[in-house]
GROMACS .gro file of C-alpha atoms in nm:
model
  428
    1UNK     CA    1   7.892  -1.318 -10.574
    2UNK     CA    2   7.989  -1.353 -10.217
    3UNK     CA    3   7.699  -1.422  -9.980
    4UNK     CA    4   7.717  -1.310  -9.608
    5UNK     CA    5   7.516  -1.471  -9.341
    6UNK     CA    6   7.411  -1.227  -9.078
    7UNK     CA    7   7.292  -1.358  -8.739
    8UNK     CA    8   6.960  -1.227  -8.616
    9UNK     CA    9   6.954  -1.186  -8.250
   10UNK     CA   10   6.579  -1.247  -8.227
   11UNK     CA   11   6.592  -1.582  -8.393
   12UNK     CA   12   6.553  -1.920  -8.212
   13UNK     CA   13   6.823  -2.181  -8.179
   14UNK     CA   14   6.640  -2.418  -8.405
   15UNK     CA   15   6.723  -2.201  -8.718
   16UNK     CA   16   7.065  -2.124  -8.607
   17UNK     CA   17   7.266  -2.372  -8.805
   18UNK     CA   18   7.209  -2.330  -9.194
   19UNK     CA   19   7.421  -2.525  -9.448
   20UNK     CA   20   7.484  -2.384  -9.783
   21UNK     CA   21   7.359  -2.706  -9.937
   22UNK     CA   22   7.035  -2.620  -9.799
   23UNK     CA   23   6.981  -2.282  -9.936
   24UNK     CA   24   6.653  -2.193 -10.124
   25UNK     CA   25   6.652  -2.196 -10.503
   26UNK     CA   26   6.705  -1.820 -10.534
   27UNK     CA   27   7.043  -1.864 -10.380
   28UNK     CA   28   7.130  -2.180 -10.584
   29UNK     CA   29   7.064  -1.976 -10.920
   30UNK     CA   30   7.332  -1.730 -10.818
   31UNK     CA   31   7.699  -1.763 -10.915
   32UNK     CA   32   7.907  -1.975 -10.701
   33UNK     CA   33   7.936  -1.787 -10.383
   34UNK     CA   34   8.126  -1.825 -10.075
   35UNK     CA   35   7.904  -1.797  -9.785
   36UNK     CA   36   8.021  -1.712  -9.421
   37UNK     CA   37   7.827  -1.829  -9.146
   38UNK     CA   38   7.860  -1.699  -8.810
   39UNK     CA   39   7.805  -1.981  -8.572
   40UNK     CA   40   7.706  -1.929  -8.208
   41UNK     CA   41   7.588  -2.134  -7.924
   42UNK     CA   42   7.260  -2.285  -7.899
   43UNK     CA   43   7.129  -1.992  -7.702
   44UNK     CA   44   7.255  -1.692  -7.918
   45UNK     CA   45   7.218  -1.818  -8.280
   46UNK     CA   46   6.920  -1.627  -8.453
   47UNK     CA   47   6.763  -1.695  -8.809
   48UNK     CA   48   6.993  -1.583  -9.082
   49UNK     CA   49   6.934  -1.307  -9.344
   50UNK     CA   50   7.121  -1.361  -9.684
   51UNK     CA   51   7.238  -1.076  -9.894
   52UNK     CA   52   7.287  -1.152 -10.276
   53UNK     CA   53   7.532  -0.996 -10.517
   54UNK     CA   54   7.275  -0.738 -10.656
   55UNK     CA   55   7.189  -0.624 -10.309
   56UNK     CA   56   6.873  -0.837 -10.259
   57UNK     CA   57   6.792  -0.948  -9.904
   58UNK     CA   58   6.665  -1.315  -9.878
   59UNK     CA   59   6.559  -1.430  -9.536
   60UNK     CA   60   6.686  -1.758  -9.436
   61UNK     CA   61   6.345  -1.846  -9.301
   62UNK     CA   62   6.232  -1.919  -9.650
   63UNK     CA   63   6.497  -2.182  -9.701
   64UNK     CA   64   6.482  -2.534  -9.580
   65UNK     CA   65   6.681  -2.542  -9.260
   66UNK     CA   66   6.969  -2.791  -9.259
   67UNK     CA   67   7.002  -3.053  -9.004
   68UNK     CA   68   7.182  -2.935  -8.697
   69UNK     CA   69   7.540  -2.992  -8.686
   70UNK     CA   70   7.648  -3.263  -8.432
   71UNK     CA   71   7.867  -3.146  -8.166
   72UNK     CA   72   7.766  -2.777  -8.179
   73UNK     CA   73   7.516  -2.814  -7.892
   74UNK     CA   74   7.609  -2.902  -7.522
   75UNK     CA   75   7.350  -3.083  -7.324
   76UNK     CA   76   7.352  -3.037  -6.950
   77UNK     CA   77   7.209  -3.333  -6.758
   78UNK     CA   78   7.063  -3.200  -6.422
   79UNK     CA   79   6.988  -3.460  -6.144
   80UNK     CA   80   6.802  -3.388  -5.843
   81UNK     CA   81   7.000  -3.329  -5.529
   82UNK     CA   82   6.971  -3.594  -5.268
   83UNK     CA   83   6.929  -3.451  -4.931
   84UNK     CA   84   6.963  -3.699  -4.639
   85UNK     CA   85   6.670  -3.671  -4.412
   86UNK     CA   86   6.763  -3.606  -4.044
   87UNK     CA   87   6.601  -3.870  -3.824
   88UNK     CA   88   6.350  -3.735  -3.568
   89UNK     CA   89   6.494  -3.698  -3.242
   90UNK     CA   90   6.307  -3.825  -2.942
   91UNK     CA   91   6.173  -3.578  -2.702
   92UNK     CA   92   6.400  -3.535  -2.396
   93UNK     CA   93   6.197  -3.502  -2.081
   94UNK     CA   94   6.391  -3.316  -1.812
   95UNK     CA   95   6.430  -3.480  -1.477
   96UNK     CA   96   6.244  -3.357  -1.173
   97UNK     CA   97   6.439  -3.087  -0.958
   98UNK     CA   98   6.470  -3.338  -0.670
   99UNK     CA   99   6.682  -3.570  -0.886
  100UNK     CA  100   6.902  -3.307  -1.041
  101UNK     CA  101   7.271  -3.374  -1.067
  102UNK     CA  102   7.456  -3.674  -1.185
  103UNK     CA  103   7.549  -3.969  -0.973
  104UNK     CA  104   7.913  -3.853  -1.024
  105UNK     CA  105   7.833  -3.521  -0.895
  106UNK     CA  106   7.663  -3.656  -0.585
  107UNK     CA  107   7.959  -3.897  -0.525
  108UNK     CA  108   8.195  -3.604  -0.549
  109UNK     CA  109   7.994  -3.411  -0.298
  110UNK     CA  110   7.887  -3.137  -0.546
  111UNK     CA  111   7.567  -2.979  -0.434
  112UNK     CA  112   7.254  -3.030  -0.629
  113UNK     CA  113   6.976  -2.760  -0.686
  114UNK     CA  114   6.747  -2.948  -0.450
  115UNK     CA  115   6.877  -2.939  -0.075
  116UNK     CA  116   6.884  -3.259   0.094
  117UNK     CA  117   6.757  -3.309   0.465
  118UNK     CA  118   6.997  -3.399   0.731
  119UNK     CA  119   6.848  -3.763   0.742
  120UNK     CA  120   7.018  -3.840   0.411
  121UNK     CA  121   7.369  -3.838   0.575
  122UNK     CA  122   7.347  -4.196   0.671
  123UNK     CA  123   7.646  -4.404   0.760
  124UNK     CA  124   7.584  -4.647   0.472
  125UNK     CA  125   7.618  -4.365   0.239
  126UNK     CA  126   7.911  -4.177   0.398
  127UNK     CA  127   8.146  -4.463   0.509
  128UNK     CA  128   8.369  -4.606   0.266
  129UNK     CA  129   8.320  -4.973   0.242
  130UNK     CA  130   8.701  -5.037   0.189
  131UNK     CA  131   8.756  -4.924   0.540
  132UNK     CA  132   8.535  -5.184   0.676
  133UNK     CA  133   8.800  -5.447   0.614
  134UNK     CA  134   9.012  -5.285   0.887
  135UNK     CA  135   8.716  -5.285   1.145
  136UNK     CA  136   8.740  -5.569   1.393
  137UNK     CA  137   8.439  -5.804   1.343
  138UNK     CA  138   8.225  -5.922   1.634
  139UNK     CA  139   8.191  -6.289   1.703
  140UNK     CA  140   8.436  -6.529   1.850
  141UNK     CA  141   8.538  -6.717   1.531
  142UNK     CA  142   8.516  -6.413   1.315
  143UNK     CA  143   8.736  -6.214   1.545
  144UNK     CA  144   8.988  -6.513   1.572
  145UNK     CA  145   9.015  -6.556   1.194
  146UNK     CA  146   9.076  -6.164   1.170
  147UNK     CA  147   9.356  -6.182   1.412
  148UNK     CA  148   9.553  -6.501   1.301
  149UNK     CA  149   9.559  -6.350   0.944
  150UNK     CA  150   9.701  -6.038   1.053
  151UNK     CA  151   9.384  -5.842   0.971
  152UNK     CA  152   9.389  -5.965   0.613
  153UNK     CA  153   9.074  -6.181   0.623
  154UNK     CA  154   8.746  -6.006   0.747
  155UNK     CA  155   8.454  -6.222   0.717
  156UNK     CA  156   8.229  -5.967   0.886
  157UNK     CA  157   8.020  -6.002   1.191
  158UNK     CA  158   7.834  -6.313   1.291
  159UNK     CA  159   7.472  -6.363   1.208
  160UNK     CA  160   7.354  -6.271   1.565
  161UNK     CA  161   7.564  -5.937   1.573
  162UNK     CA  162   7.423  -5.852   1.225
  163UNK     CA  163   7.084  -5.904   1.365
  164UNK     CA  164   7.148  -5.686   1.658
  165UNK     CA  165   7.281  -5.410   1.451
  166UNK     CA  166   7.003  -5.414   1.216
  167UNK     CA  167   6.773  -5.390   1.522
  168UNK     CA  168   6.963  -5.087   1.644
  169UNK     CA  169   6.955  -4.918   1.310
  170UNK     CA  170   6.573  -4.923   1.321
  171UNK     CA  171   6.560  -4.779   1.664
  172UNK     CA  172   6.821  -4.504   1.562
  173UNK     CA  173   6.610  -4.381   1.261
  174UNK     CA  174   6.633  -4.002   1.233
  175UNK     CA  175   6.323  -3.778   1.228
  176UNK     CA  176   6.255  -3.447   1.071
  177UNK     CA  177   5.994  -3.192   1.171
  178UNK     CA  178   5.956  -3.199   1.558
  179UNK     CA  179   5.908  -3.432   1.853
  180UNK     CA  180   5.725  -3.757   1.830
  181UNK     CA  181   5.485  -3.821   2.124
  182UNK     CA  182   5.407  -4.184   2.237
  183UNK     CA  183   5.181  -4.229   2.530
  184UNK     CA  184   5.176  -4.568   2.722
  185UNK     CA  185   4.831  -4.634   2.862
  186UNK     CA  186   4.596  -4.877   2.999
  187UNK     CA  187   4.272  -4.882   3.197
  188UNK     CA  188   4.395  -5.103   3.482
  189UNK     CA  189   4.672  -5.044   3.737
  190UNK     CA  190   4.922  -5.299   3.849
  191UNK     CA  191   4.992  -5.446   3.499
  192UNK     CA  192   5.337  -5.288   3.442
  193UNK     CA  193   5.250  -4.969   3.253
  194UNK     CA  194   5.529  -4.773   3.432
  195UNK     CA  195   5.761  -5.074   3.380
  196UNK     CA  196   5.691  -5.058   3.015
  197UNK     CA  197   5.753  -4.707   2.996
  198UNK     CA  198   6.083  -4.720   3.175
  199UNK     CA  199   6.198  -5.014   2.942
  200UNK     CA  200   6.083  -4.846   2.635
  201UNK     CA  201   6.258  -4.522   2.721
  202UNK     CA  202   6.585  -4.684   2.828
  203UNK     CA  203   6.600  -4.890   2.501
  204UNK     CA  204   6.546  -4.585   2.290
  205UNK     CA  205   6.797  -4.352   2.469
  206UNK     CA  206   7.045  -4.630   2.470
  207UNK     CA  207   7.064  -4.646   2.101
  208UNK     CA  208   6.970  -4.303   1.974
  209UNK     CA  209   7.189  -4.005   1.942
  210UNK     CA  210   6.929  -3.750   2.001
  211UNK     CA  211   6.729  -3.691   2.342
  212UNK     CA  212   6.440  -3.897   2.473
  213UNK     CA  213   6.224  -3.803   2.786
  214UNK     CA  214   5.959  -3.988   2.968
  215UNK     CA  215   5.696  -3.772   3.137
  216UNK     CA  216   5.501  -3.906   3.425
  217UNK     CA  217   5.157  -3.742   3.362
  218UNK     CA  218   4.959  -3.970   3.631
  219UNK     CA  219   4.741  -3.725   3.818
  220UNK     CA  220   4.735  -3.979   4.089
  221UNK     CA  221   5.084  -3.984   4.209
  222UNK     CA  222   5.290  -4.164   3.960
  223UNK     CA  223   5.614  -4.362   4.029
  224UNK     CA  224   5.799  -4.328   3.710
  225UNK     CA  225   6.077  -4.118   3.876
  226UNK     CA  226   6.145  -4.400   4.119
  227UNK     CA  227   6.269  -4.621   3.842
  228UNK     CA  228   6.573  -4.394   3.765
  229UNK     CA  229   6.847  -4.255   4.005
  230UNK     CA  230   6.691  -3.933   4.147
  231UNK     CA  231   6.887  -3.624   4.077
  232UNK     CA  232   6.623  -3.354   4.141
  233UNK     CA  233   6.331  -3.307   4.346
  234UNK     CA  234   6.149  -3.103   4.075
  235UNK     CA  235   5.825  -3.229   3.924
  236UNK     CA  236   5.573  -3.139   3.654
  237UNK     CA  237   5.440  -2.871   3.859
  238UNK     CA  238   5.764  -2.688   3.913
  239UNK     CA  239   5.835  -2.703   3.538
  240UNK     CA  240   5.495  -2.558   3.462
  241UNK     CA  241   5.570  -2.269   3.727
  242UNK     CA  242   5.903  -2.199   3.563
  243UNK     CA  243   5.807  -2.241   3.202
  244UNK     CA  244   5.823  -1.864   3.105
  245UNK     CA  245   6.179  -1.843   3.220
  246UNK     CA  246   6.320  -2.163   3.035
  247UNK     CA  247   6.500  -2.060   2.724
  248UNK     CA  248   6.754  -2.350   2.675
  249UNK     CA  249   6.801  -2.712   2.738
  250UNK     CA  250   7.034  -2.654   3.025
  251UNK     CA  251   6.758  -2.479   3.226
  252UNK     CA  252   6.513  -2.768   3.143
  253UNK     CA  253   6.758  -3.040   3.223
  254UNK     CA  254   6.754  -2.918   3.588
  255UNK     CA  255   6.411  -3.042   3.634
  256UNK     CA  256   6.460  -3.401   3.508
  257UNK     CA  257   6.655  -3.698   3.633
  258UNK     CA  258   6.886  -3.891   3.395
  259UNK     CA  259   6.988  -4.261   3.401
  260UNK     CA  260   7.290  -4.439   3.246
  261UNK     CA  261   7.128  -4.467   2.914
  262UNK     CA  262   7.075  -4.092   2.897
  263UNK     CA  263   6.691  -4.130   2.952
  264UNK     CA  264   6.551  -3.798   3.105
  265UNK     CA  265   6.256  -3.847   3.347
  266UNK     CA  266   6.015  -3.584   3.443
  267UNK     CA  267   5.843  -3.669   3.780
  268UNK     CA  268   5.485  -3.630   3.858
  269UNK     CA  269   5.370  -3.443   4.174
  270UNK     CA  270   5.423  -3.643   4.495
  271UNK     CA  271   5.173  -3.443   4.703
  272UNK     CA  272   4.820  -3.611   4.656
  273UNK     CA  273   4.666  -3.274   4.729
  274UNK     CA  274   4.833  -3.120   4.430
  275UNK     CA  275   4.865  -3.396   4.168
  276UNK     CA  276   4.491  -3.383   4.089
  277UNK     CA  277   4.548  -3.022   3.977
  278UNK     CA  278   4.777  -3.136   3.686
  279UNK     CA  279   4.521  -3.098   3.402
  280UNK     CA  280   4.509  -3.049   3.025
  281UNK     CA  281   4.648  -2.704   3.016
  282UNK     CA  282   4.937  -2.805   3.236
  283UNK     CA  283   5.035  -3.099   3.007
  284UNK     CA  284   5.021  -2.870   2.707
  285UNK     CA  285   5.265  -2.632   2.874
  286UNK     CA  286   5.505  -2.921   2.954
  287UNK     CA  287   5.459  -3.077   2.612
  288UNK     CA  288   5.546  -2.736   2.429
  289UNK     CA  289   5.869  -2.711   2.626
  290UNK     CA  290   5.966  -3.067   2.555
  291UNK     CA  291   5.903  -3.016   2.195
  292UNK     CA  292   6.188  -2.776   2.170
  293UNK     CA  293   6.460  -3.009   2.297
  294UNK     CA  294   6.357  -3.362   2.253
  295UNK     CA  295   6.304  -3.601   1.950
  296UNK     CA  296   6.080  -3.858   2.131
  297UNK     CA  297   5.853  -3.794   2.428
  298UNK     CA  298   5.699  -4.087   2.602
  299UNK     CA  299   5.401  -4.023   2.844
  300UNK     CA  300   5.323  -4.250   3.137
  301UNK     CA  301   4.958  -4.184   3.160
  302UNK     CA  302   4.731  -4.256   3.451
  303UNK     CA  303   4.492  -4.554   3.473
  304UNK     CA  304   4.201  -4.337   3.393
  305UNK     CA  305   4.121  -4.251   3.025
  306UNK     CA  306   3.857  -3.980   3.064
  307UNK     CA  307   4.040  -3.718   3.252
  308UNK     CA  308   4.155  -3.408   3.077
  309UNK     CA  309   4.527  -3.496   3.076
  310UNK     CA  310   4.452  -3.809   2.858
  311UNK     CA  311   4.272  -3.584   2.604
  312UNK     CA  312   4.570  -3.367   2.564
  313UNK     CA  313   4.787  -3.656   2.546
  314UNK     CA  314   4.612  -3.839   2.269
  315UNK     CA  315   4.571  -3.526   2.058
  316UNK     CA  316   4.942  -3.507   2.049
  317UNK     CA  317   5.009  -3.874   1.994
  318UNK     CA  318   5.187  -4.018   1.691
  319UNK     CA  319   5.149  -4.368   1.819
  320UNK     CA  320   5.037  -4.550   2.130
  321UNK     CA  321   5.148  -4.843   2.340
  322UNK     CA  322   4.880  -5.037   2.512
  323UNK     CA  323   4.994  -5.258   2.825
  324UNK     CA  324   4.815  -5.575   2.911
  325UNK     CA  325   4.872  -5.843   3.180
  326UNK     CA  326   4.862  -6.194   3.144
  327UNK     CA  327   4.522  -6.260   3.323
  328UNK     CA  328   4.177  -6.282   3.164
  329UNK     CA  329   4.045  -5.951   3.314
  330UNK     CA  330   4.383  -5.769   3.227
  331UNK     CA  331   4.355  -5.865   2.872
  332UNK     CA  332   3.995  -5.778   2.851
  333UNK     CA  333   4.051  -5.430   2.986
  334UNK     CA  334   4.336  -5.372   2.729
  335UNK     CA  335   4.095  -5.468   2.452
  336UNK     CA  336   3.835  -5.227   2.595
  337UNK     CA  337   4.095  -4.957   2.597
  338UNK     CA  338   4.141  -5.016   2.227
  339UNK     CA  339   3.747  -5.001   2.183
  340UNK     CA  340   3.725  -4.675   2.355
  341UNK     CA  341   4.001  -4.517   2.144
  342UNK     CA  342   3.808  -4.634   1.830
  343UNK     CA  343   3.480  -4.492   1.968
  344UNK     CA  344   3.634  -4.152   2.035
  345UNK     CA  345   3.796  -4.096   1.691
  346UNK     CA  346   4.135  -4.244   1.748
  347UNK     CA  347   4.096  -4.544   1.514
  348UNK     CA  348   4.410  -4.454   1.326
  349UNK     CA  349   4.602  -4.483   1.660
  350UNK     CA  350   4.442  -4.821   1.741
  351UNK     CA  351   4.567  -4.970   1.389
  352UNK     CA  352   4.923  -4.834   1.447
  353UNK     CA  353   4.934  -4.931   1.818
  354UNK     CA  354   5.169  -5.170   1.984
  355UNK     CA  355   5.051  -5.406   2.265
  356UNK     CA  356   5.312  -5.488   2.539
  357UNK     CA  357   5.204  -5.802   2.688
  358UNK     CA  358   5.365  -5.820   3.027
  359UNK     CA  359   5.410  -6.191   3.115
  360UNK     CA  360   5.550  -6.114   3.453
  361UNK     CA  361   5.221  -6.093   3.632
  362UNK     CA  362   5.098  -6.375   3.844
  363UNK     CA  363   4.827  -6.530   3.623
  364UNK     CA  364   5.053  -6.568   3.313
  365UNK     CA  365   5.109  -6.927   3.365
  366UNK     CA  366   4.720  -7.002   3.400
  367UNK     CA  367   4.628  -6.858   3.047
  368UNK     CA  368   4.686  -6.928   2.689
  369UNK     CA  369   4.906  -6.644   2.591
  370UNK     CA  370   4.885  -6.752   2.220
  371UNK     CA  371   4.515  -6.684   2.228
  372UNK     CA  372   4.566  -6.342   2.379
  373UNK     CA  373   4.824  -6.256   2.104
  374UNK     CA  374   4.575  -6.365   1.844
  375UNK     CA  375   4.297  -6.142   1.967
  376UNK     CA  376   4.521  -5.831   1.968
  377UNK     CA  377   4.681  -5.910   1.638
  378UNK     CA  378   4.338  -5.884   1.479
  379UNK     CA  379   4.328  -5.527   1.616
  380UNK     CA  380   4.669  -5.358   1.630
  381UNK     CA  381   4.999  -5.356   1.436
  382UNK     CA  382   5.217  -5.578   1.659
  383UNK     CA  383   5.257  -5.742   1.999
  384UNK     CA  384   5.554  -5.774   2.209
  385UNK     CA  385   5.611  -6.001   2.523
  386UNK     CA  386   5.776  -5.848   2.810
  387UNK     CA  387   5.931  -6.134   3.026
  388UNK     CA  388   5.969  -6.181   3.385
  389UNK     CA  389   6.292  -6.008   3.526
  390UNK     CA  390   6.382  -5.982   3.908
  391UNK     CA  391   6.529  -5.652   3.817
  392UNK     CA  392   6.182  -5.522   3.722
  393UNK     CA  393   5.986  -5.716   3.986
  394UNK     CA  394   6.170  -5.522   4.266
  395UNK     CA  395   5.987  -5.211   4.176
  396UNK     CA  396   6.272  -4.986   4.232
  397UNK     CA  397   6.562  -4.828   4.028
  398UNK     CA  398   6.610  -5.018   3.706
  399UNK     CA  399   6.963  -5.061   3.561
  400UNK     CA  400   6.934  -5.134   3.197
  401UNK     CA  401   7.279  -5.314   3.195
  402UNK     CA  402   7.168  -5.556   3.477
  403UNK     CA  403   6.868  -5.667   3.301
  404UNK     CA  404   6.863  -6.023   3.165
  405UNK     CA  405   6.981  -6.031   2.795
  406UNK     CA  406   6.625  -6.161   2.671
  407UNK     CA  407   6.467  -5.865   2.863
  408UNK     CA  408   6.690  -5.620   2.697
  409UNK     CA  409   6.627  -5.774   2.361
  410UNK     CA  410   6.251  -5.759   2.425
  411UNK     CA  411   6.277  -5.385   2.514
  412UNK     CA  412   6.490  -5.306   2.209
  413UNK     CA  413   6.239  -5.506   1.990
  414UNK     CA  414   5.960  -5.294   2.131
  415UNK     CA  415   6.143  -4.984   2.074
  416UNK     CA  416   6.211  -5.074   1.707
  417UNK     CA  417   5.853  -5.138   1.639
  418UNK     CA  418   5.746  -4.809   1.809
  419UNK     CA  419   6.001  -4.624   1.575
  420UNK     CA  420   5.875  -4.799   1.275
  421UNK     CA  421   5.529  -4.668   1.330
  422UNK     CA  422   5.648  -4.307   1.378
  423UNK     CA  423   5.653  -4.047   1.074
  424UNK     CA  424   5.993  -3.987   0.931
  425UNK     CA  425   5.899  -3.626   0.819
  426UNK     CA  426   5.632  -3.393   0.892
  427UNK     CA  427   5.582  -3.008   0.910
  428UNK     CA  428   5.673  -2.863   1.251
   0.00000   0.00000   0.00000
């Protein structure tokens, strides 16, 4: 009797493969039968139901299951996916705004987000170093080598010339944010205060590209205007009277005298009856006008340090120059000037001060200048010796080009030290 195997959908894969050799005894007792087995996959083969010849239904679950046939079940081996870990990136800290822009952008001239001040446009930054090979060097042997090689060999300037140019670069340092005021003062007359003011002003104006003025604020008839060629009879009193109508530099320049170095000098009143009237308020009027058009303003102060003009001068001062002679009493009075400044709240000016030691006085050869310098070096920033020069001793017009080389060098050294102590930037 033929036997049909019908797959049960609810069966499990374990009972899916049934062999005729493994049927129960009830099936074995039947006549030889041909059984058809519907094979399926491991997931859809169910327990078989057996129908005999007489119509009886025998469940295959009663039979002993046959061993699973080899090759009828596929095994899928699943391996875990290997995901490469991304390394942790370091945190990128943005640069400050003032350093925005690459170096290439700066070299190309592309503007950065932070504006640069005008003082950043220096010659060292803007000039092409390749062009320096065509610039004739200074110095006898350096220039001779440059000429005989048809401008192919340029060893540069001599050491002396390089030192001079470095000094001039210090003097020419640019400022931002208004005028720098530098009073020149002492407590004793006749030690060369006006002479030092003249030398300092000429050394500054001769090198710098901006304007420099020296104001004679001596209420007792100063002589600063007599050290330069006189081109006007105007004085500080005239400038004060005309201050409301002055609106440009051309109008102001009509009140000053100018020498060959481009130093402007504003004279004091020549009438003794009027010079005493120049007071603190008058000086402030002059200083406010000067601050519009000049970068550096020197003030030749009187010998007294307690009058009102001195108070206004020191309140505006960015640095001071103290003048001392070479005698014992002159050095002592200069030191007492420093003491007075410290006692009246100007200690910062004292620490930043420059002492100009005038060695052209009569007692210079009788004292130990090294001891005087050692004393002042303990109190101020620097000391400069001003040598004797016939051009200065005459007490008349000073021509900077006619001074001895050592005198000009001393004046430039004094100017460089003064500029070194002035603030480069500040609010107007």
